[in-house]
Short mmCIF file of C-alpha atoms in Angstrom, two decimals:
data_model
loop_
_atom_site.label_atom_id
_atom_site.label_comp_id
_atom_site.label_asym_id
_atom_site.label_seq_id
_atom_site.Cartn_x
_atom_site.Cartn_y
_atom_site.Cartn_z
CA MET T 1 -68.20 -22.57 38.87
CA LEU T 2 -66.88 -19.57 37.97
CA GLU T 3 -70.43 -17.66 38.10
CA GLN T 4 -72.26 -18.27 40.96
CA GLY T 5 -75.65 -16.50 39.90
CA ARG T 6 -78.35 -18.39 38.21
CA LEU T 7 -80.76 -17.01 35.57
CA GLY T 8 -84.34 -18.03 35.20
CA THR T 9 -85.95 -18.78 31.74
CA ARG T 10 -87.14 -15.14 31.26
CA GLN T 11 -84.30 -13.61 32.18
CA VAL T 12 -81.90 -15.00 29.40
CA ALA T 13 -84.61 -14.31 27.10
CA VAL T 14 -84.58 -10.83 27.79
CA LEU T 15 -80.79 -10.84 27.21
CA THR T 16 -81.01 -12.87 24.39
CA PHE T 17 -83.92 -10.16 23.11
CA MET T 18 -81.38 -7.38 23.94
CA ILE T 19 -78.30 -8.85 21.89
CA VAL T 20 -80.71 -9.43 18.96
CA VAL T 21 -82.01 -5.99 18.82
CA GLY T 22 -78.66 -4.21 20.33
CA ASP T 23 -77.00 -1.76 17.80
CA MET T 24 -78.92 -3.21 15.08
CA MET T 25 -82.02 -1.19 16.40
CA LEU T 26 -80.29 2.26 14.92
CA ILE T 27 -78.12 0.77 12.04
CA TYR T 28 -79.99 -2.29 10.82
CA PRO T 29 -82.28 -0.58 8.16
CA SER T 30 -79.48 0.95 6.51
CA VAL T 31 -77.16 -1.91 6.32
CA ILE T 32 -80.12 -4.18 4.86
CA SER T 33 -81.08 -2.17 2.34
CA SER T 34 -77.77 -1.45 0.93
CA TYR T 35 -77.73 -4.83 -0.37
CA ALA T 36 -81.49 -5.46 -1.24
CA LYS T 37 -82.84 -1.74 -1.82
CA GLN T 38 -86.59 -1.24 -1.81
CA ASP T 39 -86.97 -5.29 -1.20
CA ALA T 40 -85.33 -5.07 2.20
CA TRP T 41 -88.36 -5.53 3.83
CA ILE T 42 -88.87 -9.08 2.15
CA CYS T 43 -85.07 -9.89 3.41
CA ALA T 44 -85.88 -9.04 6.92
CA LEU T 45 -89.33 -10.84 7.14
CA VAL T 46 -87.46 -14.11 5.48
CA GLY T 47 -84.80 -13.62 7.70
CA ILE T 48 -87.07 -14.10 11.22
CA PRO T 49 -87.67 -18.01 10.61
CA LEU T 50 -84.19 -18.53 9.19
CA GLY T 51 -82.65 -16.54 12.32
CA MET T 52 -84.86 -18.81 14.63
CA ALA T 53 -83.22 -21.89 12.83
CA LEU T 54 -80.13 -20.27 13.27
CA MET T 55 -80.81 -19.82 17.15
CA ALA T 56 -82.09 -23.46 17.16
CA MET T 57 -78.61 -24.51 16.02
CA PHE T 58 -77.15 -23.06 18.95
CA LEU T 59 -79.35 -24.42 21.74
CA LYS T 60 -78.92 -27.72 20.23
CA LEU T 61 -75.20 -27.59 20.43
CA ALA T 62 -75.58 -26.28 23.95
CA ASN T 63 -78.12 -29.14 25.15
CA HIS T 64 -75.73 -31.57 24.16
CA TYR T 65 -73.43 -30.30 27.04
CA PRO T 66 -76.06 -28.38 29.19
CA ASP T 67 -73.34 -27.72 31.96
CA GLN T 68 -70.56 -26.33 29.98
CA ASN T 69 -69.99 -22.90 27.99
CA LEU T 70 -68.58 -22.30 24.67
CA ILE T 71 -65.07 -22.99 25.78
CA GLN T 72 -65.45 -26.17 27.80
CA ILE T 73 -67.76 -27.28 24.56
CA SER T 74 -65.07 -26.59 21.93
CA ARG T 75 -62.58 -28.39 24.14
CA SER T 76 -64.99 -31.53 24.91
CA ILE T 77 -65.65 -32.24 21.23
CA LEU T 78 -61.91 -31.13 19.54
CA GLY T 79 -59.72 -31.97 22.37
CA PHE T 80 -57.71 -29.74 24.68
CA TRP T 81 -55.56 -27.89 22.19
CA PRO T 82 -57.43 -27.75 19.28
CA GLY T 83 -60.43 -26.55 21.51
CA SER T 84 -57.81 -24.11 23.28
CA LEU T 85 -57.42 -22.52 19.63
CA LEU T 86 -60.76 -22.38 18.51
CA SER T 87 -61.73 -20.50 22.01
CA CYS T 88 -58.74 -17.99 21.22
CA PHE T 89 -60.65 -17.18 18.46
CA TYR T 90 -63.82 -16.58 20.21
CA LEU T 91 -62.44 -14.36 22.77
CA PHE T 92 -60.65 -12.51 20.26
CA PHE T 93 -64.37 -12.19 18.60
CA PHE T 94 -65.90 -10.88 22.14
CA ILE T 95 -63.40 -8.31 23.19
CA VAL T 96 -63.48 -6.78 19.47
CA GLY T 97 -67.36 -7.05 19.46
CA ALA T 98 -67.64 -5.32 22.70
CA SER T 99 -65.25 -2.50 21.59
CA THR T 100 -66.80 -2.24 18.16
CA HIS T 101 -70.20 -1.45 20.20
CA THR T 102 -68.33 0.79 22.54
CA ARG T 103 -67.20 3.03 19.43
CA GLU T 104 -70.44 3.01 17.98
CA VAL T 105 -71.66 4.59 21.14
CA GLY T 106 -69.09 7.19 20.96
CA ASP T 107 -69.31 7.99 17.31
CA PHE T 108 -73.20 8.04 17.55
CA MET T 109 -73.25 10.55 20.69
CA THR T 110 -70.54 12.67 19.01
CA GLY T 111 -72.06 13.17 16.01
CA GLN T 112 -75.98 13.25 16.84
CA ILE T 113 -76.11 14.87 20.33
CA LEU T 114 -73.21 15.68 22.21
CA GLN T 115 -71.29 17.37 19.58
CA TYR T 116 -68.99 19.14 21.28
CA THR T 117 -67.81 16.33 23.83
CA PRO T 118 -64.56 14.49 23.21
CA ILE T 119 -65.28 11.14 21.98
CA ARG T 120 -62.69 9.35 24.62
CA VAL T 121 -64.65 10.76 27.20
CA LEU T 122 -67.76 9.25 25.81
CA ILE T 123 -66.01 5.79 25.61
CA LEU T 124 -64.64 5.83 28.95
CA MET T 125 -67.96 6.69 30.42
CA PHE T 126 -69.40 3.95 28.62
CA VAL T 127 -66.61 1.47 29.74
CA ILE T 128 -66.90 2.28 33.41
CA THR T 129 -70.67 1.28 32.65
CA ILE T 130 -70.40 -1.99 31.22
CA GLY T 131 -67.36 -2.92 33.56
CA TRP T 132 -69.46 -2.38 36.46
CA GLY T 133 -72.30 -4.44 35.21
CA VAL T 134 -69.94 -7.24 34.39
CA HIS T 135 -68.29 -7.01 38.37
CA LYS T 136 -72.10 -7.09 39.52
CA GLY T 137 -72.77 -10.54 37.92
CA ILE T 138 -74.50 -11.85 35.03
CA GLU T 139 -77.83 -12.53 37.44
CA SER T 140 -77.86 -8.45 38.18
CA VAL T 141 -77.50 -7.64 34.38
CA ALA T 142 -80.36 -10.06 33.47
CA ARG T 143 -82.50 -8.67 36.24
CA THR T 144 -81.64 -4.86 34.73
CA SER T 145 -82.90 -6.02 31.20
CA GLU T 146 -86.02 -7.09 32.68
CA LEU T 147 -86.71 -3.70 33.60
CA LEU T 148 -85.58 -1.63 31.00
CA MET T 149 -86.72 -4.21 27.80
CA PRO T 150 -90.18 -2.52 27.78
CA ILE T 151 -88.59 0.86 26.97
CA VAL T 152 -86.87 -0.61 24.03
CA ILE T 153 -90.47 -2.39 22.65
CA VAL T 154 -92.46 0.55 23.65
CA PHE T 155 -90.20 3.01 21.72
CA ILE T 156 -90.31 1.06 18.45
CA LEU T 157 -93.98 0.78 18.73
CA VAL T 158 -94.62 4.30 19.17
CA LEU T 159 -91.85 5.08 16.43
CA THR T 160 -94.19 3.03 14.02
CA PHE T 161 -97.61 3.99 14.58
CA CYS T 162 -96.59 8.04 14.77
CA LEU T 163 -95.15 7.32 11.24
CA LEU T 164 -98.02 5.95 9.81
CA PRO T 165 -99.31 9.03 8.47
CA GLN T 166 -96.36 9.57 6.72
CA VAL T 167 -96.39 6.30 4.93
CA ASP T 168 -95.99 6.25 1.07
CA ILE T 169 -96.44 2.77 -0.45
CA LYS T 170 -95.01 3.62 -3.33
CA ASN T 171 -91.31 3.83 -2.09
CA LEU T 172 -91.70 -0.02 -2.05
CA LYS T 173 -92.31 -0.29 -5.80
CA PRO T 174 -90.68 -1.92 -8.05
CA ILE T 175 -91.29 -4.80 -5.91
CA THR T 176 -88.75 -7.94 -6.54
CA ASP T 177 -86.84 -5.66 -9.13
CA THR T 178 -83.48 -6.21 -7.18
CA SER T 179 -81.44 -9.17 -8.29
CA VAL T 180 -81.36 -12.35 -6.88
CA VAL T 181 -77.93 -12.20 -5.53
CA SER T 182 -78.58 -8.78 -3.74
CA ILE T 183 -81.93 -10.62 -2.28
CA LEU T 184 -79.75 -13.62 -0.92
CA GLN T 185 -77.37 -10.65 0.59
CA GLY T 186 -80.11 -8.98 1.97
CA ILE T 187 -81.50 -12.35 3.49
CA LEU T 188 -77.95 -13.50 4.82
CA VAL T 189 -77.64 -10.12 6.60
CA SER T 190 -81.07 -10.32 8.15
CA ILE T 191 -79.61 -13.44 9.81
CA ILE T 192 -76.36 -13.02 10.70
CA TYR T 193 -76.18 -9.59 11.80
CA PRO T 194 -79.15 -9.88 14.71
CA VAL T 195 -78.92 -13.68 15.33
CA GLY T 196 -75.33 -14.83 14.37
CA GLU T 197 -74.11 -12.51 16.84
CA VAL T 198 -75.97 -14.20 19.75
CA ILE T 199 -73.23 -16.62 20.04
CA PRO T 200 -71.74 -15.01 23.09
CA ILE T 201 -75.07 -16.40 25.14
CA LEU T 202 -73.27 -19.78 24.90
CA MET T 203 -71.34 -18.37 27.45
CA ILE T 204 -74.20 -17.64 29.73
CA LEU T 205 -76.46 -20.69 29.33
CA PRO T 206 -74.62 -23.07 31.76
CA TYR T 207 -75.72 -20.85 34.96
CA THR T 208 -79.31 -20.92 33.88
CA ALA T 209 -82.12 -22.94 35.30
CA ARG T 210 -83.05 -25.87 33.02
CA LEU T 211 -86.81 -25.48 32.47
CA ALA T 212 -88.83 -27.21 29.76
CA ASN T 213 -89.82 -24.16 27.85
CA GLN T 214 -86.55 -22.44 27.92
CA THR T 215 -85.46 -23.09 24.13
CA ARG T 216 -89.08 -22.22 23.29
CA ASP T 217 -88.88 -18.93 25.01
CA MET T 218 -85.38 -18.55 23.64
CA LEU T 219 -86.58 -18.68 20.15
CA ILE T 220 -89.63 -16.66 20.61
CA ALA T 221 -87.08 -14.14 21.95
CA VAL T 222 -85.06 -14.02 18.73
CA GLY T 223 -88.00 -14.51 16.64
CA PHE T 224 -89.62 -11.24 18.10
CA GLY T 225 -86.47 -8.94 17.91
CA ASN T 226 -86.14 -10.02 14.51
CA LEU T 227 -89.68 -9.13 13.80
CA LEU T 228 -89.11 -5.67 15.44
CA LEU T 229 -86.29 -4.93 13.37
CA ALA T 230 -88.02 -6.16 10.36
CA THR T 231 -90.79 -3.65 11.32
CA LEU T 232 -88.14 -0.84 11.52
CA VAL T 233 -86.65 -1.57 7.95
CA THR T 234 -90.16 -1.62 6.46
CA ILE T 235 -91.17 1.88 8.00
CA SER T 236 -88.00 3.36 7.17
CA LEU T 237 -88.58 2.27 3.52
CA LEU T 238 -92.27 3.28 3.48
CA VAL T 239 -91.49 6.92 4.71
CA LEU T 240 -87.84 7.64 3.82
CA GLY T 241 -87.59 5.28 0.57
CA ALA T 242 -84.59 3.34 -0.42
CA PHE T 243 -82.04 5.65 -1.47
CA LEU T 244 -82.39 7.84 1.99
CA THR T 245 -82.76 4.60 4.13
CA GLN T 246 -79.63 3.24 2.30
CA HIS T 247 -77.77 6.52 2.83
CA ASN T 248 -78.71 7.54 6.47
CA ILE T 249 -76.40 5.62 8.72
CA TYR T 250 -78.50 6.12 11.80
CA THR T 251 -81.88 5.78 9.93
CA SER T 252 -84.25 5.33 13.27
CA PHE T 253 -82.79 8.25 14.51
CA VAL T 254 -83.75 10.11 11.23
CA LEU T 255 -87.12 8.58 11.47
CA SER T 256 -87.94 10.04 15.22
CA GLN T 257 -86.99 13.40 13.79
CA LYS T 258 -89.71 13.19 11.73
CA ILE T 259 -92.52 12.50 14.12
CA ASN T 260 -94.92 15.71 14.30
CA ILE T 261 -98.11 15.16 15.63
CA GLY T 262 -100.26 18.37 15.74
CA ASN T 263 -97.35 20.32 16.41
CA PHE T 264 -97.20 18.89 20.16
CA PHE T 265 -95.87 15.41 19.96
CA GLN T 266 -92.58 15.98 18.30
CA ARG T 267 -88.75 15.89 18.83
CA ILE T 268 -88.48 12.62 20.56
CA GLU T 269 -84.99 11.64 19.13
CA ALA T 270 -83.46 11.79 22.44
CA VAL T 271 -85.96 9.06 23.55
CA MET T 272 -84.55 7.19 20.35
CA ALA T 273 -80.98 7.64 21.77
CA SER T 274 -81.69 6.17 25.18
CA SER T 275 -83.78 3.11 23.59
CA TRP T 276 -80.28 2.45 21.46
CA LEU T 277 -77.95 3.11 24.22
CA ILE T 278 -79.98 0.52 26.27
CA SER T 279 -80.04 -2.43 24.14
CA THR T 280 -76.39 -1.75 22.97
CA TYR T 281 -75.36 -1.24 26.53
CA PHE T 282 -76.33 -4.75 27.36
CA LYS T 283 -75.04 -6.02 24.11
CA ALA T 284 -71.85 -4.52 24.96
CA THR T 285 -71.92 -6.11 28.33
CA VAL T 286 -72.76 -9.71 27.45
CA TYR T 287 -70.15 -9.62 25.06
CA LEU T 288 -67.46 -7.99 27.99
CA TYR T 289 -68.86 -10.60 30.28
CA ALA T 290 -67.97 -14.01 27.80
CA PHE T 291 -64.55 -12.36 26.98
CA VAL T 292 -63.79 -12.35 30.95
CA LEU T 293 -65.21 -15.40 31.71
CA GLY T 294 -63.98 -17.38 28.98
CA CYS T 295 -60.10 -16.10 29.48
CA ALA T 296 -60.74 -17.21 33.30
CA GLU T 297 -61.98 -20.40 31.78
CA LEU T 298 -59.13 -20.94 29.37
CA PHE T 299 -56.49 -20.38 31.82
CA LYS T 300 -58.25 -22.27 34.56
CA LEU T 301 -58.87 -19.21 37.02
CA LYS T 302 -60.64 -19.84 40.59
CA GLN T 303 -62.66 -16.28 39.74
CA TYR T 304 -63.08 -14.02 36.52
CA GLN T 305 -63.35 -10.59 38.66
CA VAL T 306 -59.68 -10.14 38.36
CA LEU T 307 -59.88 -9.78 34.98
CA ILE T 308 -62.45 -7.25 34.63
CA MET T 309 -60.14 -4.09 35.09
CA PRO T 310 -57.53 -5.26 32.46
CA ALA T 311 -60.72 -6.14 30.10
CA MET T 312 -61.97 -2.77 30.89
CA LEU T 313 -58.82 -1.00 29.96
CA LEU T 314 -58.56 -3.27 26.48
CA VAL T 315 -61.81 -2.54 25.56
CA TYR T 316 -61.15 1.36 26.00
CA GLY T 317 -57.98 1.31 23.96
CA ILE T 318 -59.30 -1.20 21.14
CA ALA T 319 -62.33 1.32 20.73
CA ASN T 320 -60.23 4.15 20.30
CA PHE T 321 -58.23 2.69 17.79
CA VAL T 322 -60.61 0.50 15.82
CA SER T 323 -61.41 3.26 13.48
CA PRO T 324 -60.77 6.87 12.88
CA SER T 325 -64.43 7.65 11.80
CA VAL T 326 -67.67 6.24 11.65
CA THR T 327 -67.10 6.56 7.93
CA PHE T 328 -64.21 4.36 7.97
CA ILE T 329 -66.59 1.58 9.76
CA VAL T 330 -69.11 1.84 7.11
CA ILE T 331 -67.09 1.68 4.11
CA THR T 332 -63.99 -0.55 5.33
CA VAL T 333 -65.40 -2.67 8.47
CA VAL T 334 -69.08 -3.44 7.69
CA PRO T 335 -68.56 -5.36 4.18
CA TYR T 336 -66.14 -7.52 5.83
CA TRP T 337 -67.75 -7.90 9.17
CA ILE T 338 -70.24 -10.17 7.42
CA ASP T 339 -67.70 -12.71 6.81
CA TRP T 340 -66.49 -12.62 10.42
CA ASP T 341 -69.78 -12.73 11.96
CA ILE T 342 -70.34 -16.06 9.19
CA THR T 343 -67.39 -17.85 10.12
CA LEU T 344 -68.19 -17.35 14.11
CA GLY T 345 -71.79 -17.43 14.19
CA ILE T 346 -72.76 -20.48 11.22
CA LEU T 347 -69.50 -22.32 10.33
CA LEU T 348 -67.92 -22.83 13.36
CA PRO T 349 -70.67 -23.58 15.49
CA GLY T 350 -72.09 -26.02 12.70
CA MET T 351 -68.89 -27.61 12.46
CA LEU T 352 -68.62 -28.29 16.35
CA LEU T 353 -72.39 -29.97 16.19
CA LEU T 354 -71.44 -31.83 13.19
CA ILE T 355 -68.46 -33.36 14.78
CA HIS T 356 -70.43 -34.02 17.93
CA TRP T 357 -72.90 -35.87 15.68
CA CYS T 358 -70.17 -37.80 14.09
CA LYS T 359 -68.36 -39.00 17.35
CA SER T 360 -71.82 -39.89 18.80
CA PHE T 361 -72.67 -42.20 15.83
CA LYS T 362 -69.31 -43.70 16.04
CA ARG T 363 -69.32 -44.45 19.61
CA LYS T 364 -73.03 -45.92 19.06
CA SER T 365 -71.49 -47.79 16.03
CA ASN T 366 -69.04 -49.42 18.40
#
């Protein structure tokens, strides 16, 4: 096998949680409230069980082919050439995803913290770190995520509890005043952005120890990650209101600046930035790993390590090219990114599962 490392159930569940939270921890409240306004918290809560259902579909597809990754599954179901063509679509999605997450890090750091540092320097530093993680193997990445995950969880909980004195329930009114179409769009966002982008996990599942509770643990990880994001959306609306939540791109960062308990516990936005960088790092690393491993599988290479350096250079180039500014991403990229996620995160996996069922039913009939 291309990957010699083996993951336990807890490790793959933690990686799944990190992908769900990922870059969404900072921008999710702004994105979902741009559709559903003050009812975004309802959409986020409804999206929790629906997101778990989408993850169950991914796992159902993987369980039919337990020893194959997404590239091999596509070829097994569709045949060699159609499966290879579909694999190319996914590989393009993986590399653009890794590059976009890298660009998000560069835009955030230069816009909020290191304002006088050239963005290309920050992008280069981030690309080196994710490339080093891929070089060490998915087992090292997963074990590191186990160590760092508590930082992400604790910060979200601390952020929520410290902002409770500033909560104003009037910010949620009028409830259900948003149109049905906007509510449905908000629900779709709550499903496809956090969970639809977990599709690279199918490249990792063949290298995990198959235990009886693996499906349960991964569904819990997805549900818990979505619950934390829903908590961020709710506290953002309660403290900032729908208008400010929608028009602040980095809503969670703004919330962390508002914490002030007795003029002593305050200005924890650096911790917020660190937590977001941790979760985004693991998401970008998994995307880069999925791309490198997928390319090696597509072209039948004996090892994937030789592709890491070219992939790092590709990520660096695309990250600098993908957008001129964060405003361009928000106005131009985000409205169409959801269509891409729907296609590659819902429609194509659903098509693969449906074709598998049809072929299995035909074999049984014969």
